[in-house]
mmCIF file with all atom_site columns, C-alpha atoms in Angstrom:
data_model
loop_
_atom_site.group_PDB
_atom_site.id
_atom_site.type_symbol
_atom_site.label_atom_id
_atom_site.label_alt_id
_atom_site.label_comp_id
_atom_site.label_asym_id
_atom_site.label_entity_id
_atom_site.label_seq_id
_atom_site.pdbx_PDB_ins_code
_atom_site.Cartn_x
_atom_site.Cartn_y
_atom_site.Cartn_z
_atom_site.occupancy
_atom_site.B_iso_or_equiv
_atom_site.pdbx_formal_charge
_atom_site.auth_seq_id
_atom_site.auth_comp_id
_atom_site.auth_asym_id
_atom_site.auth_atom_id
_atom_site.pdbx_PDB_model_num
ATOM 1   C CA . MET A 1 1   ? -80.308 28.790 117.765 1.00 57.00 ? 814 MET A CA 1
ATOM 2   C CA . ASN A 1 2   ? -78.989 26.727 120.642 1.00 63.00 ? 815 ASN A CA 1
ATOM 3   C CA . TRP A 1 3   ? -75.194 26.519 120.371 1.00 75.00 ? 816 TRP A CA 1
ATOM 4   C CA . HIS A 1 4   ? -74.728 23.871 122.978 1.00 77.00 ? 817 HIS A CA 1
ATOM 5   C CA . ILE A 1 5   ? -71.689 21.844 121.937 1.00 81.00 ? 818 ILE A CA 1
ATOM 6   C CA . PRO A 1 6   ? -71.335 18.416 123.550 1.00 78.00 ? 819 PRO A CA 1
ATOM 7   C CA . ASN A 1 7   ? -68.125 17.508 125.236 1.00 76.00 ? 820 ASN A CA 1
ATOM 8   C CA . ASP A 1 8   ? -67.960 14.263 123.209 1.00 84.00 ? 821 ASP A CA 1
ATOM 9   C CA . LEU A 1 9   ? -68.422 16.039 119.863 1.00 90.00 ? 822 LEU A CA 1
ATOM 10  C CA . SER A 1 10  ? -68.046 13.757 116.868 1.00 94.00 ? 823 SER A CA 1
ATOM 11  C CA . PHE A 1 11  ? -66.247 14.839 113.672 1.00 95.00 ? 824 PHE A CA 1
ATOM 12  C CA . GLU A 1 12  ? -69.535 14.691 111.801 1.00 95.00 ? 825 GLU A CA 1
ATOM 13  C CA . ASP A 1 13  ? -71.300 16.857 114.366 1.00 93.00 ? 826 ASP A CA 1
ATOM 14  C CA . ALA A 1 14  ? -68.378 19.317 114.209 1.00 94.00 ? 827 ALA A CA 1
ATOM 15  C CA . LEU A 1 15  ? -68.752 19.587 110.403 1.00 95.00 ? 828 LEU A CA 1
ATOM 16  C CA . GLN A 1 16  ? -72.477 20.251 110.781 1.00 94.00 ? 829 GLN A CA 1
ATOM 17  C CA . LEU A 1 17  ? -72.065 22.699 113.544 1.00 94.00 ? 830 LEU A CA 1
ATOM 18  C CA . THR A 1 18  ? -69.423 24.628 111.531 1.00 95.00 ? 831 THR A CA 1
ATOM 19  C CA . ARG A 1 19  ? -71.651 24.736 108.443 1.00 95.00 ? 832 ARG A CA 1
ATOM 20  C CA . THR A 1 20  ? -74.410 26.226 110.580 1.00 94.00 ? 833 THR A CA 1
ATOM 21  C CA . LEU A 1 21  ? -71.824 28.693 112.200 1.00 95.00 ? 834 LEU A CA 1
ATOM 22  C CA . VAL A 1 22  ? -70.461 29.779 108.830 1.00 95.00 ? 835 VAL A CA 1
ATOM 23  C CA . ASP A 1 23  ? -73.971 30.401 107.563 1.00 93.00 ? 836 ASP A CA 1
ATOM 24  C CA . ALA A 1 24  ? -74.748 32.498 110.634 1.00 94.00 ? 837 ALA A CA 1
ATOM 25  C CA . MET A 1 25  ? -71.453 34.422 110.289 1.00 94.00 ? 838 MET A CA 1
ATOM 26  C CA . VAL A 1 26  ? -72.171 35.205 106.638 1.00 92.00 ? 839 VAL A CA 1
ATOM 27  C CA . ASN A 1 27  ? -75.670 36.389 107.479 1.00 93.00 ? 840 ASN A CA 1
ATOM 28  C CA . GLU A 1 28  ? -74.365 38.464 110.380 1.00 93.00 ? 841 GLU A CA 1
ATOM 29  C CA . GLN A 1 29  ? -76.633 36.664 112.864 1.00 94.00 ? 842 GLN A CA 1
ATOM 30  C CA . LEU A 1 30  ? -74.004 36.506 115.586 1.00 94.00 ? 843 LEU A CA 1
ATOM 31  C CA . LYS A 1 31  ? -72.011 38.915 117.614 1.00 94.00 ? 844 LYS A CA 1
ATOM 32  C CA . ASP A 1 32  ? -68.298 38.718 117.594 1.00 95.00 ? 845 ASP A CA 1
ATOM 33  C CA . SER A 1 33  ? -68.229 37.443 121.178 1.00 95.00 ? 846 SER A CA 1
ATOM 34  C CA . GLU A 1 34  ? -70.621 34.623 120.233 1.00 95.00 ? 847 GLU A CA 1
ATOM 35  C CA . ILE A 1 35  ? -68.458 33.625 117.278 1.00 96.00 ? 848 ILE A CA 1
ATOM 36  C CA . GLU A 1 36  ? -65.415 33.598 119.497 1.00 96.00 ? 849 GLU A CA 1
ATOM 37  C CA . GLU A 1 37  ? -67.178 31.534 122.100 1.00 94.00 ? 850 GLU A CA 1
ATOM 38  C CA . ILE A 1 38  ? -68.438 28.945 119.586 1.00 95.00 ? 851 ILE A CA 1
ATOM 39  C CA . VAL A 1 39  ? -65.138 28.596 117.765 1.00 96.00 ? 852 VAL A CA 1
ATOM 40  C CA . THR A 1 40  ? -63.284 28.391 121.066 1.00 96.00 ? 853 THR A CA 1
ATOM 41  C CA . THR A 1 41  ? -65.478 25.455 122.121 1.00 94.00 ? 854 THR A CA 1
ATOM 42  C CA . LEU A 1 42  ? -65.069 23.747 118.716 1.00 95.00 ? 855 LEU A CA 1
ATOM 43  C CA . VAL A 1 43  ? -61.246 23.997 118.726 1.00 96.00 ? 856 VAL A CA 1
ATOM 44  C CA . ASN A 1 44  ? -61.059 22.695 122.268 1.00 95.00 ? 857 ASN A CA 1
ATOM 45  C CA . SER A 1 45  ? -61.318 19.109 120.962 1.00 95.00 ? 858 SER A CA 1
ATOM 46  C CA . GLU A 1 46  ? -59.568 17.486 118.085 1.00 95.00 ? 859 GLU A CA 1
ATOM 47  C CA . ASN A 1 47  ? -62.830 16.402 116.389 1.00 96.00 ? 860 ASN A CA 1
ATOM 48  C CA . GLY A 1 48  ? -64.258 19.917 116.796 1.00 96.00 ? 861 GLY A CA 1
ATOM 49  C CA . ALA A 1 49  ? -61.043 21.610 115.501 1.00 97.00 ? 862 ALA A CA 1
ATOM 50  C CA . ARG A 1 50  ? -60.803 19.178 112.522 1.00 97.00 ? 863 ARG A CA 1
ATOM 51  C CA . GLY A 1 51  ? -64.386 19.810 111.635 1.00 97.00 ? 864 GLY A CA 1
ATOM 52  C CA . PHE A 1 52  ? -64.055 23.474 111.942 1.00 97.00 ? 865 PHE A CA 1
ATOM 53  C CA . PHE A 1 53  ? -61.004 23.673 109.710 1.00 97.00 ? 866 PHE A CA 1
ATOM 54  C CA . VAL A 1 54  ? -62.460 21.297 107.108 1.00 96.00 ? 867 VAL A CA 1
ATOM 55  C CA . ILE A 1 55  ? -65.510 23.592 106.589 1.00 96.00 ? 868 ILE A CA 1
ATOM 56  C CA . TYR A 1 56  ? -63.971 26.921 107.311 1.00 97.00 ? 869 TYR A CA 1
ATOM 57  C CA . LEU A 1 57  ? -60.858 26.471 105.103 1.00 96.00 ? 870 LEU A CA 1
ATOM 58  C CA . THR A 1 58  ? -62.680 24.823 102.140 1.00 95.00 ? 871 THR A CA 1
ATOM 59  C CA . SER A 1 59  ? -65.774 26.975 102.071 1.00 92.00 ? 872 SER A CA 1
ATOM 60  C CA . GLU A 1 60  ? -66.576 28.694 98.760  1.00 89.00 ? 873 GLU A CA 1
ATOM 61  C CA . LEU A 1 61  ? -67.389 31.788 100.749 1.00 87.00 ? 874 LEU A CA 1
ATOM 62  C CA . SER A 1 62  ? -64.678 34.370 101.265 1.00 89.00 ? 875 SER A CA 1
ATOM 63  C CA . LEU A 1 63  ? -65.126 34.303 104.992 1.00 91.00 ? 876 LEU A CA 1
ATOM 64  C CA . ALA A 1 64  ? -61.849 32.398 105.584 1.00 92.00 ? 877 ALA A CA 1
ATOM 65  C CA . ASP A 1 65  ? -59.805 34.762 103.315 1.00 94.00 ? 878 ASP A CA 1
ATOM 66  C CA . ASN A 1 66  ? -60.162 37.544 105.991 1.00 93.00 ? 879 ASN A CA 1
ATOM 67  C CA . PRO A 1 67  ? -60.659 35.842 109.336 1.00 95.00 ? 880 PRO A CA 1
ATOM 68  C CA . THR A 1 68  ? -62.212 38.044 112.015 1.00 95.00 ? 881 THR A CA 1
ATOM 69  C CA . GLN A 1 69  ? -60.275 38.801 115.236 1.00 96.00 ? 882 GLN A CA 1
ATOM 70  C CA . SER A 1 70  ? -62.887 36.684 117.062 1.00 97.00 ? 883 SER A CA 1
ATOM 71  C CA . VAL A 1 71  ? -61.927 33.594 115.066 1.00 97.00 ? 884 VAL A CA 1
ATOM 72  C CA . VAL A 1 72  ? -58.195 34.335 115.598 1.00 98.00 ? 885 VAL A CA 1
ATOM 73  C CA . ASN A 1 73  ? -58.696 34.834 119.278 1.00 98.00 ? 886 ASN A CA 1
ATOM 74  C CA . ALA A 1 74  ? -60.637 31.558 119.536 1.00 98.00 ? 887 ALA A CA 1
ATOM 75  C CA . LEU A 1 75  ? -57.853 29.603 117.781 1.00 98.00 ? 888 LEU A CA 1
ATOM 76  C CA . LYS A 1 76  ? -55.315 30.886 120.223 1.00 98.00 ? 889 LYS A CA 1
ATOM 77  C CA . THR A 1 77  ? -57.220 29.314 123.114 1.00 97.00 ? 890 THR A CA 1
ATOM 78  C CA . SER A 1 78  ? -56.248 25.829 122.071 1.00 97.00 ? 891 SER A CA 1
ATOM 79  C CA . PRO A 1 79  ? -52.647 26.185 120.783 1.00 97.00 ? 892 PRO A CA 1
ATOM 80  C CA . ASN A 1 80  ? -51.614 22.537 120.847 1.00 97.00 ? 893 ASN A CA 1
ATOM 81  C CA . ILE A 1 81  ? -54.552 21.240 118.874 1.00 97.00 ? 894 ILE A CA 1
ATOM 82  C CA . VAL A 1 82  ? -54.696 24.171 116.493 1.00 98.00 ? 895 VAL A CA 1
ATOM 83  C CA . SER A 1 83  ? -51.061 24.310 115.756 1.00 97.00 ? 896 SER A CA 1
ATOM 84  C CA . GLU A 1 84  ? -50.726 20.676 114.877 1.00 97.00 ? 897 GLU A CA 1
ATOM 85  C CA . LEU A 1 85  ? -53.754 20.823 112.568 1.00 97.00 ? 898 LEU A CA 1
ATOM 86  C CA . LEU A 1 86  ? -52.778 24.074 110.868 1.00 97.00 ? 899 LEU A CA 1
ATOM 87  C CA . VAL A 1 87  ? -49.245 22.641 110.191 1.00 97.00 ? 900 VAL A CA 1
ATOM 88  C CA . LYS A 1 88  ? -50.698 19.377 108.783 1.00 97.00 ? 901 LYS A CA 1
ATOM 89  C CA . ASN A 1 89  ? -53.450 21.095 106.834 1.00 97.00 ? 902 ASN A CA 1
ATOM 90  C CA . LEU A 1 90  ? -50.763 23.342 105.258 1.00 97.00 ? 903 LEU A CA 1
ATOM 91  C CA . ALA A 1 91  ? -48.781 20.305 104.231 1.00 98.00 ? 904 ALA A CA 1
ATOM 92  C CA . MET A 1 92  ? -51.704 18.362 102.906 1.00 97.00 ? 905 MET A CA 1
ATOM 93  C CA . SER A 1 93  ? -53.225 21.179 100.898 1.00 97.00 ? 906 SER A CA 1
ATOM 94  C CA . SER A 1 94  ? -49.787 22.129 99.439  1.00 97.00 ? 907 SER A CA 1
ATOM 95  C CA . ALA A 1 95  ? -49.057 18.514 98.453  1.00 97.00 ? 908 ALA A CA 1
ATOM 96  C CA . MET A 1 96  ? -52.594 18.007 96.998  1.00 97.00 ? 909 MET A CA 1
ATOM 97  C CA . SER A 1 97  ? -52.241 20.991 94.660  1.00 97.00 ? 910 SER A CA 1
ATOM 98  C CA . ILE A 1 98  ? -49.410 19.049 93.010  1.00 97.00 ? 911 ILE A CA 1
ATOM 99  C CA . THR A 1 99  ? -51.442 15.835 92.875  1.00 97.00 ? 912 THR A CA 1
ATOM 100 C CA . HIS A 1 100 ? -54.437 17.629 91.225  1.00 97.00 ? 913 HIS A CA 1
ATOM 101 C CA . ARG A 1 101 ? -52.239 19.277 88.649  1.00 97.00 ? 914 ARG A CA 1
ATOM 102 C CA . ARG A 1 102 ? -50.689 15.823 87.784  1.00 97.00 ? 915 ARG A CA 1
ATOM 103 C CA . ASN A 1 103 ? -54.265 14.570 87.335  1.00 97.00 ? 916 ASN A CA 1
ATOM 104 C CA . ASP A 1 104 ? -55.100 17.566 85.050  1.00 98.00 ? 917 ASP A CA 1
ATOM 105 C CA . ASN A 1 105 ? -57.629 18.963 87.529  1.00 97.00 ? 918 ASN A CA 1
ATOM 106 C CA . GLU A 1 106 ? -56.796 22.608 87.611  1.00 97.00 ? 919 GLU A CA 1
ATOM 107 C CA . GLU A 1 107 ? -59.873 23.622 89.499  1.00 96.00 ? 920 GLU A CA 1
ATOM 108 C CA . GLN A 1 108 ? -59.095 21.233 92.362  1.00 96.00 ? 921 GLN A CA 1
ATOM 109 C CA . ALA A 1 109 ? -55.457 22.350 92.343  1.00 97.00 ? 922 ALA A CA 1
ATOM 110 C CA . GLN A 1 110 ? -56.515 25.958 92.754  1.00 97.00 ? 923 GLN A CA 1
ATOM 111 C CA . ASN A 1 111 ? -58.908 24.955 95.573  1.00 96.00 ? 924 ASN A CA 1
ATOM 112 C CA . SER A 1 112 ? -56.002 23.181 97.329  1.00 97.00 ? 925 SER A CA 1
ATOM 113 C CA . GLU A 1 113 ? -53.877 26.282 96.869  1.00 97.00 ? 926 GLU A CA 1
ATOM 114 C CA . GLN A 1 114 ? -56.618 28.472 98.325  1.00 97.00 ? 927 GLN A CA 1
ATOM 115 C CA . VAL A 1 115 ? -56.782 26.278 101.414 1.00 97.00 ? 928 VAL A CA 1
ATOM 116 C CA . ALA A 1 116 ? -52.977 26.472 101.744 1.00 97.00 ? 929 ALA A CA 1
ATOM 117 C CA . GLN A 1 117 ? -53.153 30.242 101.469 1.00 96.00 ? 930 GLN A CA 1
ATOM 118 C CA . ARG A 1 118 ? -55.865 30.402 104.026 1.00 97.00 ? 931 ARG A CA 1
ATOM 119 C CA . ASN A 1 119 ? -53.831 28.184 106.363 1.00 95.00 ? 932 ASN A CA 1
ATOM 120 C CA . CYS A 1 120 ? -50.762 30.409 105.925 1.00 96.00 ? 933 CYS A CA 1
ATOM 121 C CA . ASN A 1 121 ? -52.938 33.429 106.794 1.00 96.00 ? 934 ASN A CA 1
ATOM 122 C CA . LEU A 1 122 ? -54.388 31.827 109.929 1.00 96.00 ? 935 LEU A CA 1
ATOM 123 C CA . ILE A 1 123 ? -50.798 30.817 110.951 1.00 97.00 ? 936 ILE A CA 1
ATOM 124 C CA . ARG A 1 124 ? -49.595 34.373 110.549 1.00 96.00 ? 937 ARG A CA 1
ATOM 125 C CA . LEU A 1 125 ? -52.565 35.908 112.402 1.00 97.00 ? 938 LEU A CA 1
ATOM 126 C CA . ALA A 1 126 ? -52.471 33.423 115.201 1.00 96.00 ? 939 ALA A CA 1
ATOM 127 C CA . ASN A 1 127 ? -48.789 34.105 115.571 1.00 95.00 ? 940 ASN A CA 1
ATOM 128 C CA . LEU A 1 128 ? -48.226 31.377 118.117 1.00 96.00 ? 941 LEU A CA 1
ATOM 129 C CA . GLU A 1 129 ? -44.653 30.257 118.935 1.00 97.00 ? 942 GLU A CA 1
ATOM 130 C CA . ILE A 1 130 ? -45.735 26.629 119.065 1.00 97.00 ? 943 ILE A CA 1
ATOM 131 C CA . ILE A 1 131 ? -46.946 26.840 115.409 1.00 97.00 ? 944 ILE A CA 1
ATOM 132 C CA . ASN A 1 132 ? -43.487 28.284 114.428 1.00 96.00 ? 945 ASN A CA 1
ATOM 133 C CA . GLN A 1 133 ? -41.747 25.491 116.216 1.00 98.00 ? 946 GLN A CA 1
ATOM 134 C CA . LYS A 1 134 ? -43.930 22.827 114.542 1.00 98.00 ? 947 LYS A CA 1
ATOM 135 C CA . LEU A 1 135 ? -43.375 24.461 111.053 1.00 98.00 ? 948 LEU A CA 1
ATOM 136 C CA . GLU A 1 136 ? -39.673 24.380 111.709 1.00 98.00 ? 949 GLU A CA 1
ATOM 137 C CA . GLU A 1 137 ? -39.821 20.771 112.744 1.00 98.00 ? 950 GLU A CA 1
ATOM 138 C CA . LEU A 1 138 ? -41.688 19.871 109.547 1.00 98.00 ? 951 LEU A CA 1
ATOM 139 C CA . LYS A 1 139 ? -39.142 21.826 107.504 1.00 98.00 ? 952 LYS A CA 1
ATOM 140 C CA . GLN A 1 140 ? -36.248 20.005 109.166 1.00 98.00 ? 953 GLN A CA 1
ATOM 141 C CA . THR A 1 141 ? -37.928 16.671 108.677 1.00 98.00 ? 954 THR A CA 1
ATOM 142 C CA . ILE A 1 142 ? -38.220 17.387 104.894 1.00 98.00 ? 955 ILE A CA 1
ATOM 143 C CA . ASN A 1 143 ? -34.597 18.576 104.799 1.00 97.00 ? 956 ASN A CA 1
ATOM 144 C CA . ASN A 1 144 ? -33.185 15.627 106.687 1.00 97.00 ? 957 ASN A CA 1
ATOM 145 C CA . ASN A 1 145 ? -35.587 12.865 105.684 1.00 96.00 ? 958 ASN A CA 1
ATOM 146 C CA . GLN A 1 146 ? -36.092 12.189 109.353 1.00 96.00 ? 959 GLN A CA 1
ATOM 147 C CA . GLY A 1 147 ? -37.628 13.873 112.353 1.00 97.00 ? 960 GLY A CA 1
ATOM 148 C CA . SER A 1 148 ? -40.875 14.235 114.144 1.00 97.00 ? 961 SER A CA 1
ATOM 149 C CA . TYR A 1 149 ? -42.985 14.549 110.988 1.00 98.00 ? 962 TYR A CA 1
ATOM 150 C CA . GLN A 1 150 ? -41.414 11.579 109.117 1.00 97.00 ? 963 GLN A CA 1
ATOM 151 C CA . GLY A 1 151 ? -44.328 9.288  109.934 1.00 97.00 ? 964 GLY A CA 1
ATOM 152 C CA . PHE A 1 152 ? -46.813 11.823 108.700 1.00 97.00 ? 965 PHE A CA 1
ATOM 153 C CA . LEU A 1 153 ? -44.899 12.421 105.420 1.00 97.00 ? 966 LEU A CA 1
ATOM 154 C CA . GLU A 1 154 ? -44.596 8.647  104.894 1.00 97.00 ? 967 GLU A CA 1
ATOM 155 C CA . LYS A 1 155 ? -48.186 7.940  105.752 1.00 97.00 ? 968 LYS A CA 1
ATOM 156 C CA . TRP A 1 156 ? -49.329 10.297 102.888 1.00 97.00 ? 969 TRP A CA 1
ATOM 157 C CA . GLN A 1 157 ? -46.486 9.085  100.573 1.00 97.00 ? 970 GLN A CA 1
ATOM 158 C CA . TYR A 1 158 ? -45.388 12.610 99.650  1.00 97.00 ? 971 TYR A CA 1
ATOM 159 C CA . ASP A 1 159 ? -42.758 12.678 96.944  1.00 97.00 ? 972 ASP A CA 1
ATOM 160 C CA . GLU A 1 160 ? -39.936 15.121 96.625  1.00 97.00 ? 973 GLU A CA 1
ATOM 161 C CA . GLU A 1 161 ? -41.832 17.653 94.529  1.00 97.00 ? 974 GLU A CA 1
ATOM 162 C CA . GLN A 1 162 ? -44.632 17.659 97.055  1.00 98.00 ? 975 GLN A CA 1
ATOM 163 C CA . LYS A 1 163 ? -42.253 18.054 100.004 1.00 98.00 ? 976 LYS A CA 1
ATOM 164 C CA . GLN A 1 164 ? -40.505 20.961 98.362  1.00 97.00 ? 977 GLN A CA 1
ATOM 165 C CA . THR A 1 165 ? -43.874 22.661 97.747  1.00 97.00 ? 978 THR A CA 1
ATOM 166 C CA . ILE A 1 166 ? -44.707 22.218 101.439 1.00 98.00 ? 979 ILE A CA 1
ATOM 167 C CA . LYS A 1 167 ? -41.301 23.647 102.434 1.00 97.00 ? 980 LYS A CA 1
ATOM 168 C CA . LYS A 1 168 ? -41.703 26.577 100.096 1.00 97.00 ? 981 LYS A CA 1
ATOM 169 C CA . ASN A 1 169 ? -45.093 27.401 101.592 1.00 96.00 ? 982 ASN A CA 1
ATOM 170 C CA . ILE A 1 170 ? -43.520 27.205 105.127 1.00 97.00 ? 983 ILE A CA 1
ATOM 171 C CA . GLU A 1 171 ? -40.772 29.571 104.068 1.00 96.00 ? 984 GLU A CA 1
ATOM 172 C CA . ASN A 1 172 ? -43.358 31.968 102.604 1.00 94.00 ? 985 ASN A CA 1
ATOM 173 C CA . ILE A 1 173 ? -44.901 32.413 106.019 1.00 91.00 ? 986 ILE A CA 1
#
């Protein structure tokens, strides 16, 4: 398969590329170095990184439960994009688990918790100082009802219970 990834990668293309990548990873059709190169290219743009995380973190496959070193290495190559997305994904999946439970959708709540867990795992494995800084900023924004993530929290209209769940997940890292 030709893994040429265009510089102007759309979100939709990133989703499709990541689906193909995940299938190839599961079927052991790629060397670790190839996986690292493809993921590095994907996370080098916001659309690519968003698409990668959407598919990788929500997959029904257990691939994201135990990320390979090649995936972790690739994530480290784009610390600014990756850190922002991992922090926001953690917040969103944590908050959505509460929303799904309120709507009596336990299966979706568990899926959101799984995504949050996978996010936490990637954050730990990447072990980037910028991620820790952003997690601290998010926690302080929740504590003080103001800060660099206030617009993000207001945009998604997270209530107090959701914010406390986000904070608890940050503290568990």
